[in-house]
PDB file of C-alpha atoms in Angstrom:
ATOM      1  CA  UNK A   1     -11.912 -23.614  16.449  1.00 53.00           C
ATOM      2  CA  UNK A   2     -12.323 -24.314  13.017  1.00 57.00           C
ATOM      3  CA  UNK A   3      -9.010 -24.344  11.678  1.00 66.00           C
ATOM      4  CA  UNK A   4      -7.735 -27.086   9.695  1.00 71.00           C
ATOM      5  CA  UNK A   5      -4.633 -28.728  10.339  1.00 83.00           C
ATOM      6  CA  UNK A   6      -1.410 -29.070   8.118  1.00 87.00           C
ATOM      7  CA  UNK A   7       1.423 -31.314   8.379  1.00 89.00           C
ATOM      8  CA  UNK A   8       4.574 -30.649   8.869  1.00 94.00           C
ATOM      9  CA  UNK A   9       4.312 -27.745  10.718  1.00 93.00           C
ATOM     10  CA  UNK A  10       8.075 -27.273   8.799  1.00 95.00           C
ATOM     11  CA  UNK A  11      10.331 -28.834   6.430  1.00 96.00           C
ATOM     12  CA  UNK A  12      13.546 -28.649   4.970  1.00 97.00           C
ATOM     13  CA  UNK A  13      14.549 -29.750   2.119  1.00 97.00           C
ATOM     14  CA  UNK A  14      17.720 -28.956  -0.056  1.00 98.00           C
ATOM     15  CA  UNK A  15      17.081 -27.142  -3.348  1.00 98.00           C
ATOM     16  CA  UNK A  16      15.733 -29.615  -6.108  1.00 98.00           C
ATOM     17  CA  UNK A  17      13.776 -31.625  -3.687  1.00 98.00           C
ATOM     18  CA  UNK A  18      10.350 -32.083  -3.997  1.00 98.00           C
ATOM     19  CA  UNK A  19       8.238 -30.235  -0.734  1.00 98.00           C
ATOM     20  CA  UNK A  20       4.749 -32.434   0.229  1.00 97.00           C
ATOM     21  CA  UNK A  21       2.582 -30.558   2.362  1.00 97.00           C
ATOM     22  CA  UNK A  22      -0.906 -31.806   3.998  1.00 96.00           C
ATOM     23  CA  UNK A  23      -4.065 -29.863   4.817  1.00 95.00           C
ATOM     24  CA  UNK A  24      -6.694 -31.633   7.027  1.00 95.00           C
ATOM     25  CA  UNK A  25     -10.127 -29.765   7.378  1.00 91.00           C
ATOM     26  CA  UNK A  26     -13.267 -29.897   9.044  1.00 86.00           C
ATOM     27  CA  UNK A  27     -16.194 -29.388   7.018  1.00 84.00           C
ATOM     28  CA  UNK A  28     -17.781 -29.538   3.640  1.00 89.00           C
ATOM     29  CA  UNK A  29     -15.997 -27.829   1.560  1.00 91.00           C
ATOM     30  CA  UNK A  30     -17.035 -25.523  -1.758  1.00 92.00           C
ATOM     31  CA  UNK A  31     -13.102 -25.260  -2.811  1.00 95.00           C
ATOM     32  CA  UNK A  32     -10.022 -25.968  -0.853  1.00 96.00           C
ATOM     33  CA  UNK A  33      -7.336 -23.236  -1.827  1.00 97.00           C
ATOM     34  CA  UNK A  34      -3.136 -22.862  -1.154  1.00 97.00           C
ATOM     35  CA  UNK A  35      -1.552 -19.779  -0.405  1.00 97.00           C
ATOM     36  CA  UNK A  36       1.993 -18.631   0.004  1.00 97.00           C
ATOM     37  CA  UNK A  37       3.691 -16.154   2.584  1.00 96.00           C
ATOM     38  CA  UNK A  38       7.256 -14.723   2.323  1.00 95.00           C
ATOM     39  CA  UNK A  39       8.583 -13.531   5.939  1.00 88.00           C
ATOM     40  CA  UNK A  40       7.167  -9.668   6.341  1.00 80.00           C
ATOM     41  CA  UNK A  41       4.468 -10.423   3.675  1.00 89.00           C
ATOM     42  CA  UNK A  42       0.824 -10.505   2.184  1.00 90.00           C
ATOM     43  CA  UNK A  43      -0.433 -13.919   1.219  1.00 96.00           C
ATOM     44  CA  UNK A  44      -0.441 -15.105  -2.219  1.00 97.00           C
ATOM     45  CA  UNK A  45      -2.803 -16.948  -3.985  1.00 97.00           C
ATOM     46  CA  UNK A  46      -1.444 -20.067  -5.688  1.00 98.00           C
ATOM     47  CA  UNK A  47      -4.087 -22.551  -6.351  1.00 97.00           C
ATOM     48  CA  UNK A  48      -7.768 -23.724  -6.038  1.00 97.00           C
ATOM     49  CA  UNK A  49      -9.260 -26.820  -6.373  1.00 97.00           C
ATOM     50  CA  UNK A  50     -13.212 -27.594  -5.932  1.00 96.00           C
ATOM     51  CA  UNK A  51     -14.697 -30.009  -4.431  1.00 95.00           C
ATOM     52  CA  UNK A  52     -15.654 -31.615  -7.594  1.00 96.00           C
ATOM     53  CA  UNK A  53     -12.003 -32.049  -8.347  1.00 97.00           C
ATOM     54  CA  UNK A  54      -9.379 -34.805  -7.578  1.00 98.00           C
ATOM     55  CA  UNK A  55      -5.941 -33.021  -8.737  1.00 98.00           C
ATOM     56  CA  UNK A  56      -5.108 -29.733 -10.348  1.00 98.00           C
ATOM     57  CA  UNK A  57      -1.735 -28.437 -11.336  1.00 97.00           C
ATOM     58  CA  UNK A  58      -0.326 -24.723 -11.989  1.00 96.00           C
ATOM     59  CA  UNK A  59       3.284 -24.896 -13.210  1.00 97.00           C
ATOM     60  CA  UNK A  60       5.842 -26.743 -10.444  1.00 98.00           C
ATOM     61  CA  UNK A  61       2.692 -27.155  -8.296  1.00 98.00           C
ATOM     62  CA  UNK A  62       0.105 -29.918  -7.958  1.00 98.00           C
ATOM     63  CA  UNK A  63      -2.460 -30.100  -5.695  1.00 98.00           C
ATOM     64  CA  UNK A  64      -4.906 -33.348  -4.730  1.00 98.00           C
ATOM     65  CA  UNK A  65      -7.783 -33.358  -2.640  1.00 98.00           C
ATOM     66  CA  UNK A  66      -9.485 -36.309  -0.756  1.00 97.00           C
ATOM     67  CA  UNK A  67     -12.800 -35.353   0.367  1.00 95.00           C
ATOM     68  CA  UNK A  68     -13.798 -38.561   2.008  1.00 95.00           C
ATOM     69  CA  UNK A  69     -11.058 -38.037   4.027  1.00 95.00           C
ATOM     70  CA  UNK A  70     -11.281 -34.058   4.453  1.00 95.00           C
ATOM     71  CA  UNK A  71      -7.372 -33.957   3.241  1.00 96.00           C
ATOM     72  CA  UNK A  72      -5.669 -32.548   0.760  1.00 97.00           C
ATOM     73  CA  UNK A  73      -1.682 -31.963  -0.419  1.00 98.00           C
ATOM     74  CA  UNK A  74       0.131 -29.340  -1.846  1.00 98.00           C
ATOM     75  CA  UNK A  75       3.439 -30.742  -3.860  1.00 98.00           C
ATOM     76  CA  UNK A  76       6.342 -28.361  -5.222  1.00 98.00           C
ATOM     77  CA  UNK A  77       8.457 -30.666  -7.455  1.00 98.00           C
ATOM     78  CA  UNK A  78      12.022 -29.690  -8.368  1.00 98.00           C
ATOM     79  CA  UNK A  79      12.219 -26.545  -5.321  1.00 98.00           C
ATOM     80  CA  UNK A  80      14.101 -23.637  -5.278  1.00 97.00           C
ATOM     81  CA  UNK A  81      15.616 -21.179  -2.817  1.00 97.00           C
ATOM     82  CA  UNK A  82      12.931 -18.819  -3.919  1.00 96.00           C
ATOM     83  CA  UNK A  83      10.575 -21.202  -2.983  1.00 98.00           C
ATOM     84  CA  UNK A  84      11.289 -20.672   1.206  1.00 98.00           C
ATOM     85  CA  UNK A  85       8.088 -19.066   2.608  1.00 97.00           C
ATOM     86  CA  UNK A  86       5.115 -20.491   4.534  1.00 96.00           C
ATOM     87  CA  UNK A  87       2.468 -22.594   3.029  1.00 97.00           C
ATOM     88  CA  UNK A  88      -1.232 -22.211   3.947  1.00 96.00           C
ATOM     89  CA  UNK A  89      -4.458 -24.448   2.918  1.00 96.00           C
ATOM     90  CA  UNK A  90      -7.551 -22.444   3.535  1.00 95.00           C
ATOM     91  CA  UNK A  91     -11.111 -24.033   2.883  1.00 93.00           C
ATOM     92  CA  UNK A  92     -14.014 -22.065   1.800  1.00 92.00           C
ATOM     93  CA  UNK A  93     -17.063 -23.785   3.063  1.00 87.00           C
ATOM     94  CA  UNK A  94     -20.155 -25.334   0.872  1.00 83.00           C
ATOM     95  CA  UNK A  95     -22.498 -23.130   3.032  1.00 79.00           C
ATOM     96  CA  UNK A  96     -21.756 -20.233   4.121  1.00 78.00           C
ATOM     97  CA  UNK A  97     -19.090 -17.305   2.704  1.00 82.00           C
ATOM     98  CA  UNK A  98     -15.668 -18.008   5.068  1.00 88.00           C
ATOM     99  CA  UNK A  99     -12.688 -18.129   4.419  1.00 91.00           C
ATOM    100  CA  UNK A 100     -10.904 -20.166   7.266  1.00 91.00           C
ATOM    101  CA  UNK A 101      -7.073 -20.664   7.287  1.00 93.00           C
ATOM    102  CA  UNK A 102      -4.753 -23.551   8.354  1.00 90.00           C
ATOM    103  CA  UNK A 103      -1.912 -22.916  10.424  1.00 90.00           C
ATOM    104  CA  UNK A 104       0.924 -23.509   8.106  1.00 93.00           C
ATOM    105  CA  UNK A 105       3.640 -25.170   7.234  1.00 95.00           C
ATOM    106  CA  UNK A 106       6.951 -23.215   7.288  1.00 95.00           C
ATOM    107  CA  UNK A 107       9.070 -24.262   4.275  1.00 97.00           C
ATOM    108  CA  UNK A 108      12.899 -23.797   3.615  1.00 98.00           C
ATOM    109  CA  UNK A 109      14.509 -24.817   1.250  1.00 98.00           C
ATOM    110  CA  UNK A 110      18.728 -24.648   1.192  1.00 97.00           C
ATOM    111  CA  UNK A 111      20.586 -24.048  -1.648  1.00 92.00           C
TER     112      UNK A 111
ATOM    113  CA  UNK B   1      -1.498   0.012  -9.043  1.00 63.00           C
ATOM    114  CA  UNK B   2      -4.796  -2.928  -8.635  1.00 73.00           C
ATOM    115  CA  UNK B   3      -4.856  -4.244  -5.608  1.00 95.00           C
ATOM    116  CA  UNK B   4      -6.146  -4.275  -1.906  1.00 98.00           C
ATOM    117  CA  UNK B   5      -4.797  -0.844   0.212  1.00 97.00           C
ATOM    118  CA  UNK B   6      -4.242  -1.467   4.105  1.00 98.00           C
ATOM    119  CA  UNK B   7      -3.410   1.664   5.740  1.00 97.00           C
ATOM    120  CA  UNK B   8      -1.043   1.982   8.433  1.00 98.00           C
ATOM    121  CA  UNK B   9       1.511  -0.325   7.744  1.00 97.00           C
ATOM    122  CA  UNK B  10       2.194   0.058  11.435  1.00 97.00           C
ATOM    123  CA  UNK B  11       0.601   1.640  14.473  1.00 97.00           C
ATOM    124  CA  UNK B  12       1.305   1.497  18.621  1.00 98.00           C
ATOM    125  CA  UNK B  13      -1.578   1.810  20.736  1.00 97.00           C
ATOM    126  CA  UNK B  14      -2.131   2.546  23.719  1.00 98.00           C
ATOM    127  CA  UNK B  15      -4.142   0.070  25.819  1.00 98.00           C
ATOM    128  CA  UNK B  16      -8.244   1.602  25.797  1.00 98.00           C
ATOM    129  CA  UNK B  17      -7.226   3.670  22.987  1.00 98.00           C
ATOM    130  CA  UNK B  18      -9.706   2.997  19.829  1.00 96.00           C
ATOM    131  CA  UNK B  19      -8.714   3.128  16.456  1.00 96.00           C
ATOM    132  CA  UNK B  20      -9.749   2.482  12.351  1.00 98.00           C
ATOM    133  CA  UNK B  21      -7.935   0.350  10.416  1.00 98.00           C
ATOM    134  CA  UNK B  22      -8.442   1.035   6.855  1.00 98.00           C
ATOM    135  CA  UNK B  23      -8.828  -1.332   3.838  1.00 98.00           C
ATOM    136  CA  UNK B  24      -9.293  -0.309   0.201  1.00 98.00           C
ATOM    137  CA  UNK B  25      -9.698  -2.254  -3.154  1.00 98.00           C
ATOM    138  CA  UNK B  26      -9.954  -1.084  -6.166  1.00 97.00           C
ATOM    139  CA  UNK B  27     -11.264  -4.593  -8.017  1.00 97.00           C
ATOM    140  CA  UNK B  28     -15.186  -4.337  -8.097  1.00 96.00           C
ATOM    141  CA  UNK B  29     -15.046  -7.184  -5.550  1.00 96.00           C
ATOM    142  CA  UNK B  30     -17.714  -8.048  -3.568  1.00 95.00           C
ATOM    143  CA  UNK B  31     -16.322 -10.151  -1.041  1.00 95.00           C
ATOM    144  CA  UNK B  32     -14.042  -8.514   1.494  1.00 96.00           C
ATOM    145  CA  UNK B  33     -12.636 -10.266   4.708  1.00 96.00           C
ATOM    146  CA  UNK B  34     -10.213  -8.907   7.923  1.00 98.00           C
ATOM    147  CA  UNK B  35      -7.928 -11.526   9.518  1.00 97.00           C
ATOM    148  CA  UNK B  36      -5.431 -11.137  12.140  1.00 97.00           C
ATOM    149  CA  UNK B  37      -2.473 -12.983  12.512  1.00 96.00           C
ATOM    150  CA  UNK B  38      -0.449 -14.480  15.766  1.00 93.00           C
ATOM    151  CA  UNK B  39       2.625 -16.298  15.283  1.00 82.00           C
ATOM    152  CA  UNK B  40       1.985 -20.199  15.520  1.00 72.00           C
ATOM    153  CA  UNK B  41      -1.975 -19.675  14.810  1.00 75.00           C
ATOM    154  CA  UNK B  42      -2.475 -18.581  11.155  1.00 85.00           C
ATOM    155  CA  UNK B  43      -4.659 -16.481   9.999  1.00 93.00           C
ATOM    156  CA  UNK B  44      -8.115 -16.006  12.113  1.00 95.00           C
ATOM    157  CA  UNK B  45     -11.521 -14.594  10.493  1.00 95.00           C
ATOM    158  CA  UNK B  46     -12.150 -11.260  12.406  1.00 97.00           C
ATOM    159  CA  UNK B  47     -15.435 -10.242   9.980  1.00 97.00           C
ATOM    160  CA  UNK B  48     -16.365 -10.601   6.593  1.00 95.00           C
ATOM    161  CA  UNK B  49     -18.556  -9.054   4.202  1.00 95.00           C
ATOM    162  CA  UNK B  50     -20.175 -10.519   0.859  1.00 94.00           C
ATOM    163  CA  UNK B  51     -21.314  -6.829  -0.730  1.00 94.00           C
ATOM    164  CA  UNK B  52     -22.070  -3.341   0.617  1.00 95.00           C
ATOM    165  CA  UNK B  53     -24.655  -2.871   3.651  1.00 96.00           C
ATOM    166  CA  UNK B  54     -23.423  -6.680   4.653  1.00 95.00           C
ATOM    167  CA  UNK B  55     -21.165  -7.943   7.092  1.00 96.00           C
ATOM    168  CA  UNK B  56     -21.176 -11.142   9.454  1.00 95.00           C
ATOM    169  CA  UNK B  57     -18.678 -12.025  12.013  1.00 95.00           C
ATOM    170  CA  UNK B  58     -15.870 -14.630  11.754  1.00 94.00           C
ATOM    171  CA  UNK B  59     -13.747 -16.854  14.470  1.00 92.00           C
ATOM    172  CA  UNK B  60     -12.357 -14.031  16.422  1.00 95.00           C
ATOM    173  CA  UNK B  61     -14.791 -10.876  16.276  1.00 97.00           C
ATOM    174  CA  UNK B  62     -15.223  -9.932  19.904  1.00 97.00           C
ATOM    175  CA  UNK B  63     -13.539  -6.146  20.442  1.00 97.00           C
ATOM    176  CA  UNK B  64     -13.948  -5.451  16.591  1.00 98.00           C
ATOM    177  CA  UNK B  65     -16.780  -3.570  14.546  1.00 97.00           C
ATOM    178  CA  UNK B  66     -16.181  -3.360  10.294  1.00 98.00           C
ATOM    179  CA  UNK B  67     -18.817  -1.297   8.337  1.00 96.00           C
ATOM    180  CA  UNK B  68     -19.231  -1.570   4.239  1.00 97.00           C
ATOM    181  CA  UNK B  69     -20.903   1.709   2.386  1.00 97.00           C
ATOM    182  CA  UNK B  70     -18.918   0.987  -0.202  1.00 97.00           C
ATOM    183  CA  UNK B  71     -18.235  -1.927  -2.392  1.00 97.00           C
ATOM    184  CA  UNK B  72     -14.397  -0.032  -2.047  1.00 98.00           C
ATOM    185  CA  UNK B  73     -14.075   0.222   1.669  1.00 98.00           C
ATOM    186  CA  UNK B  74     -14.144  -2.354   4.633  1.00 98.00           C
ATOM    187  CA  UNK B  75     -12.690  -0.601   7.466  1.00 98.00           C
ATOM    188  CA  UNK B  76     -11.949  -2.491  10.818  1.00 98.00           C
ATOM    189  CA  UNK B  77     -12.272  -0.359  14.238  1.00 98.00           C
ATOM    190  CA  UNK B  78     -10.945  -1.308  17.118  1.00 97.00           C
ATOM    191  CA  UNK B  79     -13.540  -0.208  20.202  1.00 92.00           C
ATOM    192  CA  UNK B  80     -11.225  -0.345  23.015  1.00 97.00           C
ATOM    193  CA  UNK B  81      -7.334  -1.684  22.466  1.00 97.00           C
ATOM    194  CA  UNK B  82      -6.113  -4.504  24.439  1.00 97.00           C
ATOM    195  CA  UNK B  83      -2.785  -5.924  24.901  1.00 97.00           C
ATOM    196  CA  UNK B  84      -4.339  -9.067  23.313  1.00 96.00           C
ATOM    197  CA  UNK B  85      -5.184  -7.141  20.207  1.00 97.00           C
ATOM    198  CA  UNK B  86      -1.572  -7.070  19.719  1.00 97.00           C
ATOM    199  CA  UNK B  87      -0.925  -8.590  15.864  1.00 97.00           C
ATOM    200  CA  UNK B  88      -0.371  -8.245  12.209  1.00 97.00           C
ATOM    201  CA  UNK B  89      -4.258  -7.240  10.558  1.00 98.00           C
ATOM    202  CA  UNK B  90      -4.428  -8.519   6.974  1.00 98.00           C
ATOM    203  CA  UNK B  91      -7.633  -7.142   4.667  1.00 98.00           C
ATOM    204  CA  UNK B  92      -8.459  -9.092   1.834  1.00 97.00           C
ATOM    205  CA  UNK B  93     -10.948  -9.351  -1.237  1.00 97.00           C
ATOM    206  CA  UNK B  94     -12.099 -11.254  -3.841  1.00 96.00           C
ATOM    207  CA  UNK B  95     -15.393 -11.260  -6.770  1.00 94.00           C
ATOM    208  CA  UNK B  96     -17.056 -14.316  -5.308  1.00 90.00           C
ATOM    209  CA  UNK B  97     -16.389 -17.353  -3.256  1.00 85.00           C
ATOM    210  CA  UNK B  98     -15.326 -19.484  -6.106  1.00 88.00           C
ATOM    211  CA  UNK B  99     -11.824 -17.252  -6.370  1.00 93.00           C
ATOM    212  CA  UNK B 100      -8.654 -16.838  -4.475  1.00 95.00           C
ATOM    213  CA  UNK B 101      -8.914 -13.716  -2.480  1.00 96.00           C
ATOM    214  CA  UNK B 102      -6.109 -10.839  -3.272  1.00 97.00           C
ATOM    215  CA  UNK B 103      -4.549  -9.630   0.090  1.00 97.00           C
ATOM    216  CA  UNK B 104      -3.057  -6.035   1.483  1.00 97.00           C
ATOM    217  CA  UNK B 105       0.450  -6.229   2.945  1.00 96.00           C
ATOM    218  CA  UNK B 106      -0.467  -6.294   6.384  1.00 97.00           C
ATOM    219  CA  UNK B 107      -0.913  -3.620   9.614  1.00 97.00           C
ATOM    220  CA  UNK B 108       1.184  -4.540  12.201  1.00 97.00           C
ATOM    221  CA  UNK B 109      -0.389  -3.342  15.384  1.00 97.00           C
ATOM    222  CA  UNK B 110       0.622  -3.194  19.342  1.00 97.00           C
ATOM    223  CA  UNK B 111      -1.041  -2.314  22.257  1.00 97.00           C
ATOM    224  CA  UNK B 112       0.946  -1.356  25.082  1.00 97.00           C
TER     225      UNK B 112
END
């Protein structure tokens, strides 16, 4: 397969909490990119960072990437309930024109 | 409004039964992708295509064909249902590989 990996597969956290979220993938990457799902839903695009980058932030979100180490982490600071959905990393490769998806990491976050 | 068009929403099949998923954007993009989706597994590339008269297969393409006339249209056809083809489809676009990609809101599909 080439999925990457992320870690946790879930969290909980209680509302104001920061979330952390790892993405481990497998090849060389042109951009590494974060999506969101709510339950029932489409994904939504939140963020994309290139290879060429180190850390990029968009509002409550901030996103680092590690390519010697094929990793990178996605960081909500100061969640909310509305926040609850599942988290995917999803690596578009240097060569080539995929697309290929992580498995997730289910986030809830209690109010 | 803009956006990427999956029709159904949902359809039952059953099993040897073929059928056309349909996928429409109305974005000029050139880039269009199908993945399916199993619970615990992600998202998995079915095909892709980078512009009309190309498409290439993904991860998971066996039991699928896709076609692309149109820069619009990137239908997904299912030859021969299976039980395993059971899932939720998503379509998805964007202009080039250096953008997020906009998705539809998902067929959810079983074969019975």
């Amino acid at each position: 397969s080439q999925q990457g990996e992320e870690d946790p597969q879930a969290l909980s956290i209680q509302e104001g909490e920061n979330a952390t979220m790892n993405c481990s993938y497998k090849t060389s990457i042109n951009n590494l990119q974060w999506y969101r799902q709510n339950s029932g839903r489409g994904l939504v695009h939140l963020i994309l960072i290139r290879s060429n980058e180190r850390e990029k932030h968009s509002g409550r979100l901030r996103v680092t990437l590690d390519t010697s180490k094929k990793s990178s982490s996605l960081l909500i600071t100061a969640s909310r309930a509305a926040d609850t959905a599942s988290y995917f990393c999803a690596e578009q490769m240097e060569y080539g024109n995929k697309l290929v998806f992580g498995a997730g990491t289910i986030l809830r976050v209690k109010s | 409004n803009a956006g990427v068009t999956q029709t159904p929403k949902f359809q039952v099949l059953k099993t040897g039964q073929s059928m056309t998923l349909q996928c429409a954007q109305d974005m000029n993009h050139e880039y269009m992708s199908w993945y399916r989706q199993d619970p615990g597994m992600g998202l998995r590339l079915i095909h892709y295509s980078v512009g009309a008269g190309i498409t290439d297969q993904g991860e998971v393409p066996n039991g699928y064909n896709v076609s692309r006339s149109t820069t619009e249209d990137f239908p997904l056809r299912l030859l021969s249902a299976a039980p395993s083809q059971t899932s939720v489809y998503f379509c998805a676009s964007t202009a080039d590989r250096g953008f997020g990609y906009t998705f539809g809101s998902g067929t959810r599909l079983t074969v019975v």
